[in-house]
Coordinates of C-alpha atoms and ligand atoms in Angstrom, one line a residue:
X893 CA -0.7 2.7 -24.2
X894 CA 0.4 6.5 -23.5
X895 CA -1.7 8.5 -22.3
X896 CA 0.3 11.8 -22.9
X897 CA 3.3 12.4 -25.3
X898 CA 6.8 11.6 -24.1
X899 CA 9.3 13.6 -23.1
X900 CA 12.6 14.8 -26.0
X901 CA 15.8 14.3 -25.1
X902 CA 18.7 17.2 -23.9
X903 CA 18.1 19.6 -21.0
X904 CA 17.0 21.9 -23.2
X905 CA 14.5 20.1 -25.1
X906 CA 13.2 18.4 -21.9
X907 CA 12.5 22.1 -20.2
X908 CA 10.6 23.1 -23.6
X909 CA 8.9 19.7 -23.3
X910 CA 7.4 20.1 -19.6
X911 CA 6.3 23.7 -20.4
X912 CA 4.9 22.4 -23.4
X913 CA 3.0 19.8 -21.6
X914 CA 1.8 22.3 -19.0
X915 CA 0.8 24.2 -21.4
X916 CA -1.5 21.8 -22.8
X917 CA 0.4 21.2 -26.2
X918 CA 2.0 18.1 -27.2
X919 CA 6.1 17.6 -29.1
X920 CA 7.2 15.4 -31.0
X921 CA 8.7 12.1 -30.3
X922 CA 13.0 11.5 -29.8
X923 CA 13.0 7.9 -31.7
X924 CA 15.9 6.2 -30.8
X925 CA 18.3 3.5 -32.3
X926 CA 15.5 0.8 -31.0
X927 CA 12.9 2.8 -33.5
X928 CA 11.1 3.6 -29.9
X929 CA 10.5 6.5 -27.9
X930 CA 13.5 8.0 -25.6
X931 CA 12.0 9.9 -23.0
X932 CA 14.0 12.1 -20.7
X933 CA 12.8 13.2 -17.1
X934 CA 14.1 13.7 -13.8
X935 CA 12.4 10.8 -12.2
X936 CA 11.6 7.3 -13.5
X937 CA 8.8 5.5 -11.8
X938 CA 8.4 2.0 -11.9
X939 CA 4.9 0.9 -10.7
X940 CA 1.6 3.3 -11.1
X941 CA 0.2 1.1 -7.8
X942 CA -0.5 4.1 -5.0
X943 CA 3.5 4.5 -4.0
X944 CA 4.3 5.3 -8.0
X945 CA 1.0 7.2 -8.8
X946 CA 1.2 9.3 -5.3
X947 CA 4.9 9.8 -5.7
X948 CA 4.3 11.3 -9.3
X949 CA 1.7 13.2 -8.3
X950 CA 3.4 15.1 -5.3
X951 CA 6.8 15.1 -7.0
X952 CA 4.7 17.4 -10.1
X953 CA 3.4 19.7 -7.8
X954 CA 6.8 20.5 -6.7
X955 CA 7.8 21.0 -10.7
X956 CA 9.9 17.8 -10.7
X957 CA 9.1 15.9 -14.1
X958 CA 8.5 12.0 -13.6
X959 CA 7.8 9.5 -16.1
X960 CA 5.6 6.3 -14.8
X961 CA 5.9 2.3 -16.5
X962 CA 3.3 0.3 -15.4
X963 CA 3.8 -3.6 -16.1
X964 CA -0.7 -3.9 -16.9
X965 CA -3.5 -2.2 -17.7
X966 CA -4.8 0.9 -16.1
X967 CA -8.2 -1.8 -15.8
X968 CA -6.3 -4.2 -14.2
X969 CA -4.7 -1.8 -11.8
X970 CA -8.2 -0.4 -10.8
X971 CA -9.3 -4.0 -10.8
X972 CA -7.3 -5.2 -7.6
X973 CA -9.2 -5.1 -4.2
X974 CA -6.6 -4.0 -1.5
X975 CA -6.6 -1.8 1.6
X976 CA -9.5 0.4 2.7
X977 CA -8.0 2.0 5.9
X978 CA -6.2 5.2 6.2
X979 CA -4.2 6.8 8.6
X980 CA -4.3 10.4 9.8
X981 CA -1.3 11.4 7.6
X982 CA -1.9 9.2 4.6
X983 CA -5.1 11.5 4.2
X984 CA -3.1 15.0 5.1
X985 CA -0.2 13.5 1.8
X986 CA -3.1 12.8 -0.7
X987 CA -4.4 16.8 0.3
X988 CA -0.7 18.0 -0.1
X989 CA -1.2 16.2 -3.3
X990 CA -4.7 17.9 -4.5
X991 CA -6.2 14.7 -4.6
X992 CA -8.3 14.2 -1.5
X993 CA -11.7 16.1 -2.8
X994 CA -13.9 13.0 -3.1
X995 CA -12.1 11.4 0.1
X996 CA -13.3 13.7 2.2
X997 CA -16.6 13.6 0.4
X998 CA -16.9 10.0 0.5
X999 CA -14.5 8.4 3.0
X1000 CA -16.1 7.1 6.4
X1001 CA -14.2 8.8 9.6
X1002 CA -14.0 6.2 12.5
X1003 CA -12.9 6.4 15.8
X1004 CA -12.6 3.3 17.0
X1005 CA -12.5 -0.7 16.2
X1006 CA -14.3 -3.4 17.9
X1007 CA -12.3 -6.8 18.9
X1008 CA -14.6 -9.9 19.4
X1009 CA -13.2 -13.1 21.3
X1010 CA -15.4 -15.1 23.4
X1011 CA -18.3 -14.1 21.8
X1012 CA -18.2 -10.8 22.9
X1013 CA -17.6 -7.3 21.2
X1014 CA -15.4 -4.9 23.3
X1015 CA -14.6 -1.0 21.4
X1016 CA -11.7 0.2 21.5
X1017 CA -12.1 3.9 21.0
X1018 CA -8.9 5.7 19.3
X1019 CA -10.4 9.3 19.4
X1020 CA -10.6 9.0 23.3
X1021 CA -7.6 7.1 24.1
X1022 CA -5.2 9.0 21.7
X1023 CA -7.1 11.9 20.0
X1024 CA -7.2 10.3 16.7
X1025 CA -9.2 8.4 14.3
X1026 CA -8.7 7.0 11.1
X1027 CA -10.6 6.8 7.5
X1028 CA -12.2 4.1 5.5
X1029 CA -12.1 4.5 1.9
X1030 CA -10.7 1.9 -0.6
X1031 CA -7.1 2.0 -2.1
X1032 CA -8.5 1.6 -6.1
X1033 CA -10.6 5.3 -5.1
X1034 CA -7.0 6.7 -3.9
X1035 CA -5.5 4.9 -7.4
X1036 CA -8.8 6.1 -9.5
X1037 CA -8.4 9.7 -7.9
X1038 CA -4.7 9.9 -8.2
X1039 CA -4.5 8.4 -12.0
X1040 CA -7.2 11.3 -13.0
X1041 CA -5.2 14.0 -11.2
X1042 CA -2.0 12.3 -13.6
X1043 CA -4.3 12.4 -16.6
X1044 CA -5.2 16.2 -15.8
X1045 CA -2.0 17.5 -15.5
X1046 CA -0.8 15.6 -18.7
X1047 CA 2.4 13.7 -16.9
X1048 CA 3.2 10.5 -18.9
X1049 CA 2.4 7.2 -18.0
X1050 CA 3.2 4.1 -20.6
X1051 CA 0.6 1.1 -19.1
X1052 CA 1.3 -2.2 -20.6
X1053 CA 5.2 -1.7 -20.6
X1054 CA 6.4 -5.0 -20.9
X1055 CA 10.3 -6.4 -19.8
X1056 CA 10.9 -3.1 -18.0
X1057 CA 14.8 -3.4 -17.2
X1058 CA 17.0 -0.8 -15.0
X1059 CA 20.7 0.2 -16.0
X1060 CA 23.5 1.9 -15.3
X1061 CA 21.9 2.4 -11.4
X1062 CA 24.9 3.1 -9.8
X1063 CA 26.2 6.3 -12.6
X1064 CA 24.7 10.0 -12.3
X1065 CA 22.8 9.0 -15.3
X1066 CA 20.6 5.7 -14.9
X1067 CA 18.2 4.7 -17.4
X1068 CA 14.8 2.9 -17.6
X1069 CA 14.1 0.3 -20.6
X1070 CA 11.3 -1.4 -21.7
X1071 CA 8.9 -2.9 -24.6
X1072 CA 5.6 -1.2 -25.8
X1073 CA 3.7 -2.1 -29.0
X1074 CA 6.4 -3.8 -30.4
X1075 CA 9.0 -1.2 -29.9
X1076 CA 11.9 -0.2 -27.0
X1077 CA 11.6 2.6 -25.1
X1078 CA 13.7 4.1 -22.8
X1079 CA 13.7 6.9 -20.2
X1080 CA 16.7 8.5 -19.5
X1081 CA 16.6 10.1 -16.0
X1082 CA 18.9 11.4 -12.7
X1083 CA 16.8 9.0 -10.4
X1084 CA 14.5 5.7 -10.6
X1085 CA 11.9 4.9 -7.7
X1086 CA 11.2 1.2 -7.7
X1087 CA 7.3 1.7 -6.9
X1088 CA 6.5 -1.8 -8.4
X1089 CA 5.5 -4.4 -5.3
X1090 CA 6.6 -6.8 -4.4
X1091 CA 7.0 -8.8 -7.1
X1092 CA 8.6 -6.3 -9.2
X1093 CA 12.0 -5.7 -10.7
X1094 CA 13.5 -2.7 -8.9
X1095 CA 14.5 -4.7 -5.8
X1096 CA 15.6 -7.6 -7.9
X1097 CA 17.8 -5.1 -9.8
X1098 CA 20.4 -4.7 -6.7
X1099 CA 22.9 -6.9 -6.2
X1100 CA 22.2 -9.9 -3.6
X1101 CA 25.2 -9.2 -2.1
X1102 CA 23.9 -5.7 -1.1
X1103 CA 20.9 -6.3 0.6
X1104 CA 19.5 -8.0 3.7
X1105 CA 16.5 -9.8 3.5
X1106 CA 14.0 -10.3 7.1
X1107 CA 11.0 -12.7 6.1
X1108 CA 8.3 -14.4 8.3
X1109 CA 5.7 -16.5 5.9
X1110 CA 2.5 -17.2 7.5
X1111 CA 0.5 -20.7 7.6
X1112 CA -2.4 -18.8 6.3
X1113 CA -4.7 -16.5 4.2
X1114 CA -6.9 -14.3 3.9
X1115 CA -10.1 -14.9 2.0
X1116 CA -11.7 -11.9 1.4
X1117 CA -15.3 -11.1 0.1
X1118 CA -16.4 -7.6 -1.6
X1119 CA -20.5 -7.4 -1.5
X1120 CA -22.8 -5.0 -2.1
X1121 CA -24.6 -5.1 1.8
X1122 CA -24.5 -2.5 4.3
X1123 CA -21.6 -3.2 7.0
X1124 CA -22.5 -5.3 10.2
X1125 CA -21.5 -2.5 12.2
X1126 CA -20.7 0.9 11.9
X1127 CA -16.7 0.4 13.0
X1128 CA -14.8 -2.5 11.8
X1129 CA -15.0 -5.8 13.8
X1130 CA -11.9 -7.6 14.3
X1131 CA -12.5 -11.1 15.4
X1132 CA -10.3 -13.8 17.4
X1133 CA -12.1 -17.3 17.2
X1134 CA -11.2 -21.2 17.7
X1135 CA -12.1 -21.6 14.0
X1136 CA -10.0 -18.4 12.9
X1137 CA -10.0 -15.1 12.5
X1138 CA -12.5 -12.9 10.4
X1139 CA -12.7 -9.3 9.5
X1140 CA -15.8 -7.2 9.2
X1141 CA -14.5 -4.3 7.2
X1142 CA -16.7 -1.6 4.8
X1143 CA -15.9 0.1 1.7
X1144 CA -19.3 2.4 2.4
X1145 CA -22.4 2.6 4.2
X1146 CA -24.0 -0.1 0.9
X1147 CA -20.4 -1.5 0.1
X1148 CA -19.1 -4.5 2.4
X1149 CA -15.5 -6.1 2.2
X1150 CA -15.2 -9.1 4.4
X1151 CA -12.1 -11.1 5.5
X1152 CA -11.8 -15.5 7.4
X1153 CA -8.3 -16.7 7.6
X1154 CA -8.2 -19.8 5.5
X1155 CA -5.3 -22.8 5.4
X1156 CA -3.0 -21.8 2.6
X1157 CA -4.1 -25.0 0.8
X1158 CA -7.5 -23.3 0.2
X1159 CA -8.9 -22.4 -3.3
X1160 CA -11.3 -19.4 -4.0
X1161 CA -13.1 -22.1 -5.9
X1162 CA -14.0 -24.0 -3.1
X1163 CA -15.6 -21.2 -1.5
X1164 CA -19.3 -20.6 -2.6
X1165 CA -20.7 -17.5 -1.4
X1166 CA -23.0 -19.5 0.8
X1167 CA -20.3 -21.2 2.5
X1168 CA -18.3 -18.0 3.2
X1169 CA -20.8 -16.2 4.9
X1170 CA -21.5 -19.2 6.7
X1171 CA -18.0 -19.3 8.0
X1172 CA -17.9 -15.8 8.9
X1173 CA -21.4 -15.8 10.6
X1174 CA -20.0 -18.8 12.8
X1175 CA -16.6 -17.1 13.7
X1176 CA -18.0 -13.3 15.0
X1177 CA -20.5 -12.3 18.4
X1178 CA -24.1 -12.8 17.9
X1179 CA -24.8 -8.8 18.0
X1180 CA -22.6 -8.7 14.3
X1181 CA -24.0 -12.4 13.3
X1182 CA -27.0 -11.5 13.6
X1183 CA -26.7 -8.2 12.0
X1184 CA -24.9 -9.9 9.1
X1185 CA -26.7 -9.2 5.8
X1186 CA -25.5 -11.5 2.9
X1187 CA -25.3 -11.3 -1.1
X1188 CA -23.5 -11.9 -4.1
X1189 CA -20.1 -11.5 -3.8
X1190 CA -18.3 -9.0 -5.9
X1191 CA -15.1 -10.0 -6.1
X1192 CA -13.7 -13.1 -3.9
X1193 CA -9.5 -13.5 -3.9
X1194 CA -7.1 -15.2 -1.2
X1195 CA -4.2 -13.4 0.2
X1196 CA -1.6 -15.0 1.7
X1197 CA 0.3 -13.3 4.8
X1198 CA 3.5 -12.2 4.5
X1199 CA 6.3 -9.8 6.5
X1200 CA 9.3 -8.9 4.7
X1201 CA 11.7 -6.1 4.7
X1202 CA 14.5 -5.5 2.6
X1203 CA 17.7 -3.3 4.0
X1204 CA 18.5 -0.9 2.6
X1205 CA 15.9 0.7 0.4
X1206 CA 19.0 2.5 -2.3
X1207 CA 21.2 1.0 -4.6
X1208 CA 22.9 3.8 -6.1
X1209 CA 20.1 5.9 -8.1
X1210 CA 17.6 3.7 -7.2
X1211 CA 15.1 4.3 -4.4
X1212 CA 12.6 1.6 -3.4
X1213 CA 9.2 2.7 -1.8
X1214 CA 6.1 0.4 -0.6
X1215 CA 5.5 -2.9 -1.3
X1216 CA 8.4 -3.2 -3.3
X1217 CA 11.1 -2.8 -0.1
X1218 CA 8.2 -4.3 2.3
X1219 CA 5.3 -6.3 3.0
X1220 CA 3.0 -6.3 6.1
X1221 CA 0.2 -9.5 6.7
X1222 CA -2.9 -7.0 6.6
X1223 CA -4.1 -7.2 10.0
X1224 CA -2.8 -4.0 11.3
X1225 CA -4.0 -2.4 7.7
X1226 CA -0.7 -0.5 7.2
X1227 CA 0.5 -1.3 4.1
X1228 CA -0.8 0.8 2.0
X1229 CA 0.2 3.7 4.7
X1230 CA 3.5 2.7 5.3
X1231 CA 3.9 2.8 0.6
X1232 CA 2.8 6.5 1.6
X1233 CA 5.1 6.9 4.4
X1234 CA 8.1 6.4 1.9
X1235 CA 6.6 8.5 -0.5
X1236 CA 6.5 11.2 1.5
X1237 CA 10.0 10.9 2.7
X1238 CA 11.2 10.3 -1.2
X1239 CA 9.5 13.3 -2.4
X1240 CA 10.8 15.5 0.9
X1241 CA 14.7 14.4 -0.6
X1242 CA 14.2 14.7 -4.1
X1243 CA 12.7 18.1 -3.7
X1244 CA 15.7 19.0 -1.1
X1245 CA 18.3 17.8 -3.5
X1246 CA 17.0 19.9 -6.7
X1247 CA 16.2 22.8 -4.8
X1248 CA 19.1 23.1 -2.7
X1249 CA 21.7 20.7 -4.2
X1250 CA 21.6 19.2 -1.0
X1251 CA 21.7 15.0 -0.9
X1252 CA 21.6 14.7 3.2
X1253 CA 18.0 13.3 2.9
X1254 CA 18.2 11.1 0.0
X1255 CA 21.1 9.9 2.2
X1256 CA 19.6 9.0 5.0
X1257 CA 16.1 8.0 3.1
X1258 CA 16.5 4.2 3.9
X1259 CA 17.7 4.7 8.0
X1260 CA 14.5 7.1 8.0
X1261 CA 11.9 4.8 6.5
X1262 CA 13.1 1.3 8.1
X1263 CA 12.7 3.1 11.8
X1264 CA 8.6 3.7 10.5
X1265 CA 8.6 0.5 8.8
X1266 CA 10.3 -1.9 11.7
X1267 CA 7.5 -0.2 14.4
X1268 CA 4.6 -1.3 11.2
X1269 CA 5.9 -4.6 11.1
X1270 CA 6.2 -4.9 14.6
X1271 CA 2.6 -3.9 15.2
X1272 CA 1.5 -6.2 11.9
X1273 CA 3.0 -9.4 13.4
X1274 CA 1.5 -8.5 17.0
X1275 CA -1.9 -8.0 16.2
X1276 CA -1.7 -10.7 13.5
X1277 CA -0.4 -13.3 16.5
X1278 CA -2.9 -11.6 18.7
X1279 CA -5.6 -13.2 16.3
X1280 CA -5.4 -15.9 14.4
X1281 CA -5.5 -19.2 15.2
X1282 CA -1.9 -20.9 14.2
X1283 CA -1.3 -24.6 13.7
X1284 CA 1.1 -25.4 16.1
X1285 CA -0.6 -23.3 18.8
X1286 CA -0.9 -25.2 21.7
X1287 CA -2.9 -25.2 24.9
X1288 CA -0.5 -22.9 26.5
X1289 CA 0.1 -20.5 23.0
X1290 CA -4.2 -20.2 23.2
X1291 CA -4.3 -19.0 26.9
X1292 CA -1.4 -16.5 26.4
X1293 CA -4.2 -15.2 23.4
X1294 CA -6.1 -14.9 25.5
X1295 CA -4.3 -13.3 28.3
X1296 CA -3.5 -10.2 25.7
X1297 CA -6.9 -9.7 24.8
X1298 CA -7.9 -9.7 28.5
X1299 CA -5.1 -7.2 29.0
X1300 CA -6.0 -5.5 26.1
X1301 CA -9.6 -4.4 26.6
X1302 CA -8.7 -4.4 30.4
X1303 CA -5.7 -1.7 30.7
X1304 CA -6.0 1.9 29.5
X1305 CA -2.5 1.3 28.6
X1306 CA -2.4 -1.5 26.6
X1307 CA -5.6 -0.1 24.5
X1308 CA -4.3 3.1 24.1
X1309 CA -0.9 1.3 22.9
X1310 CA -2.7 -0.2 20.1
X1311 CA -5.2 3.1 19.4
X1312 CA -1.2 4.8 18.7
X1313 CA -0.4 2.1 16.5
X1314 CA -3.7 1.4 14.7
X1315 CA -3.9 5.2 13.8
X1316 CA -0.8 5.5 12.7
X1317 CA 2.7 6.9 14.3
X1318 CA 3.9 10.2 13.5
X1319 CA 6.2 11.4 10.5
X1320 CA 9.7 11.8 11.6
X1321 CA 11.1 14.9 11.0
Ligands
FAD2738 P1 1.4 -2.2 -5.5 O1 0.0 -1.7 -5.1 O2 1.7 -3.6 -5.5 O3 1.7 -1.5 -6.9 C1 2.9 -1.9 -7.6 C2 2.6 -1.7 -9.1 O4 3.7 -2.0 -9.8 C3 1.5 -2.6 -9.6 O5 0.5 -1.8 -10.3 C4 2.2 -3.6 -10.5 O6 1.4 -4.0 -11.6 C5 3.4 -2.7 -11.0 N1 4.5 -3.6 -11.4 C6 5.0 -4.7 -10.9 N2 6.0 -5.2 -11.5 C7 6.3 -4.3 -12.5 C8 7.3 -4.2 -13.5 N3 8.2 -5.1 -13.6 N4 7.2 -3.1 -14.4 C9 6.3 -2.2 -14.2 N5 5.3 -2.2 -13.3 C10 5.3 -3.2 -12.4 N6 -2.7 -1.7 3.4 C11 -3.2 -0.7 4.2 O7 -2.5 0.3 4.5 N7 -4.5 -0.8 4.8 C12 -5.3 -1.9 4.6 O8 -6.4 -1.9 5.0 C13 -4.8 -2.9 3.8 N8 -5.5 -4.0 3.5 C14 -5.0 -4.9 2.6 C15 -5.8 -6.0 2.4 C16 -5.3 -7.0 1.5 C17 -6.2 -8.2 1.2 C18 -4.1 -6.9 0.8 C19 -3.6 -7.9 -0.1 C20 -3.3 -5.8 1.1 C21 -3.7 -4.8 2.0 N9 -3.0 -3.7 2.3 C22 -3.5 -2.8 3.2 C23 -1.7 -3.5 1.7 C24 -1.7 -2.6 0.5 O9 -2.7 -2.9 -0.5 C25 -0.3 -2.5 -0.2 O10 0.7 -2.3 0.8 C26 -0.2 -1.4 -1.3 O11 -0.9 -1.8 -2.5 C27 1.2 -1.1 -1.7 O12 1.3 -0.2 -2.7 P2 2.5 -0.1 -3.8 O13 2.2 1.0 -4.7 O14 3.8 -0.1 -3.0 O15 2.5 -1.6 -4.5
DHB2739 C1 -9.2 -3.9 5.5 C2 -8.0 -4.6 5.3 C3 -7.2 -4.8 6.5 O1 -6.1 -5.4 6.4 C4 -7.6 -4.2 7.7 O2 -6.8 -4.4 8.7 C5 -8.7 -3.5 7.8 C6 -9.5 -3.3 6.7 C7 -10.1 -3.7 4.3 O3 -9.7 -4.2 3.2 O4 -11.1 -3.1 4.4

């Protein structure tokens, strides 16, 4: 499916194109040899997850023309259940990008987090200790808001695009292909931006030989529960127990999402409501147990945790941002952030190098990222040690635990180290 008309190719055509399109009216297709449509842009996008529909969106408002290929379904996009907290300056991007209206609306401002070990809930309280706080409101509202800002402004997106392949990556002029209704298409562009995950194809598009994998798989998951009952507590409850850790996290004031780590061998299957909340109810203090209101779960899935990085972020015209350079286990809640963080560096050096014919940015895009994605997965790793119960932790591993929390809700210091983190580290310049 397209949901506006593609773009002709020829510089000429293409500028006639995008006034066109802003101006509401719609031009003919280019077919090419393939009897499919030829698009030509500035930017390809692979992916419409947040990275690719966030990147379009701010690259638009700076008159850059992007085309986005999404692998599914615009449903199945909105469909997946995913991050819910924001930092300070993933909020301030979607404003930049005119997209923030119901956020601010409908997104929850907290200043703190509760941790809960031993049976007891300490606060730690971000505004005091650093100034900041963060916001609560679910990554498919950021995709819904962003993919109806797209639709308004008529930029093309092709959802269902099936063997999407990259070319010619490392020439001035790469090119995008793919299958839709039957046909090939291509898009024709000066850069791509692999936006597609992890599991997508831009990274698997550079040569082996080029890049420089750092992995950590974790012995665990996450299974997660999405119910509509009001939150157990006003601030999210992170929760350190001999049975495992468990989240207590909100979508809304009537909208829950709830997290228990779970062996890898698990199965959603296995997990009747009943017995989830059962496990949950067992693993948090007695203040959020008791508080705990239960009901049919809306959606029930198992994550497994994961960091990864990938070095460096370019192959030639191609520019990987989010999930599809990195992955974070979701205890610190910065993946989603960190997709934006790279977005906002992308757009800063496409924007320089159209502008002012200037390339020192997109040059040093991946050193920038990786110095904001190394402290993320640094902080991801700590507070996901800090908190879940491992296999092979022994006797010794459990009191060191223990000793961090201790120090952690003991020591200005050490609380107002995490508060930094939590909230989110500043933009470089
Ligand atoms: P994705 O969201 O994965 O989007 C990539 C898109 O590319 C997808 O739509 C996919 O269909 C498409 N695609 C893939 N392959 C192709 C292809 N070959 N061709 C075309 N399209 C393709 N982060 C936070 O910041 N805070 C949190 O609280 C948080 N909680 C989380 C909780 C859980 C349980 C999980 C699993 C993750 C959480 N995250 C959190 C992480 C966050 O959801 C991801 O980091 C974020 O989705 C990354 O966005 P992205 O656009 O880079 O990738
Ligand atoms: C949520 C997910 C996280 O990984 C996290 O650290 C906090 C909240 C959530 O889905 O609400």
């Amino acid at each position: 499916m397209v949901d506006s008309m593609p773009i002709p190719a020829g510089r000429k055509a293409r500028r006639r194109a995008v006034a066109n399109r802003r101006a509401g009216y719609t031009v003919p297709d280019q077919k090419n040899e393939g009897g499919g449509r030829t698009m030509r842009v500035q930017v390809a996008i692979v992916g419409a997850g947040p990275a690719g529909l966030l990147l379009g969106q701010l690259l638009a408002k700076a008159g850059i023309d992007a085309a986005i290929l999404e692998q599914r379904t615009a449903d199945y996009v909105l469909g997946r259940i995913r991050a819910g907290v924001l930092e300070q300056t993933t909020v301030e991007l979607l404003e930049e990008a005119g997209v923030a209206t119901r956020l601010h609306r409908e997104g929850l401002v907290h200043d703190g987090i509760h941790l809960c070990f031993d049976g007891t809930r300490h606060r730690i309280d971000f505004r005091e200790l650093v100034g900041k706080t963060v916001t609560v409101y679910g990554q498919t509202e950021i995709t819904r808001d962003l993919m109806h800002a797209r639709v308004a402004i008529g930029a093309p997106t092709v959802y269902e695009a099936e063997q999407v392949s990259l070319h010619d990556l490392d020439s001035a002029s790469p090119r995008v292909r793919y299958a839709s209704g039957g046909n090939v298409g291509q898009i024709e562009c000066d850069f791509v931006a692999g936006c597609d995950g992890f599991h997508g194809v831009s990274r698997q598009s550079i040569p082996s030989s080029m890049l420089r994998v750092f992995e950590r798989v974790y012995p665990f998951g996450w299974l997660g529960v999405l119910s509509d009952t009001p939150p157990v507590a006003p601030e999210l409850v992170y929760a350190n127990h001999p049975r495992g850790f468990a989240l207590c996290s909100m979508r809304s004031t009537t909208r829950s999402r709830h997290y228990v780590q779970v062996p890898l061998s698990e199965r959603v299957e296995d997990w009747p409501d009943d017995r989830f909340w059962d496990e949950l109810r067992s693993r948090v203090d007695s203040d959020s147990a008791s508080a705990l209101v239960t009901g049919p779960s809306i959606e029930k899935s198992i994550a497994p945790l994961r960091s990864f990085v990938a070095e460096p972020m370019r192959y030639g015209r191609l520019f990987l941002a989010g999930d599809a350079a990195h992955i974070v286990p979701p205890t610190g809640a910065k993946g989603l952030n960190l997709a934006a963080s790279d977005v906002h560096y992308l757009t800063r050096a496409l924007v320089r190098h159209y502008r002012q014919n200037d390339d020192a940015l997109l040059n040093g895009y991946s050193a920038r990222c990786l110095r904001r994605i190394w402290r993320a997965e640094r902080f991801s790793w700590w507070m996901t040690s800090l908190l879940h119960r491992f296999p092979d932790t022994d006797a010794f591993g459990a009191r060191i635990q223990q000793a961090d929390l201790d120090y952690l809700v003991g020591s200005r210091a050490a609380a107002a180290s995490l508060a930094e983190n939590y909230v989110g580290l500043p933009f470089e310049d």
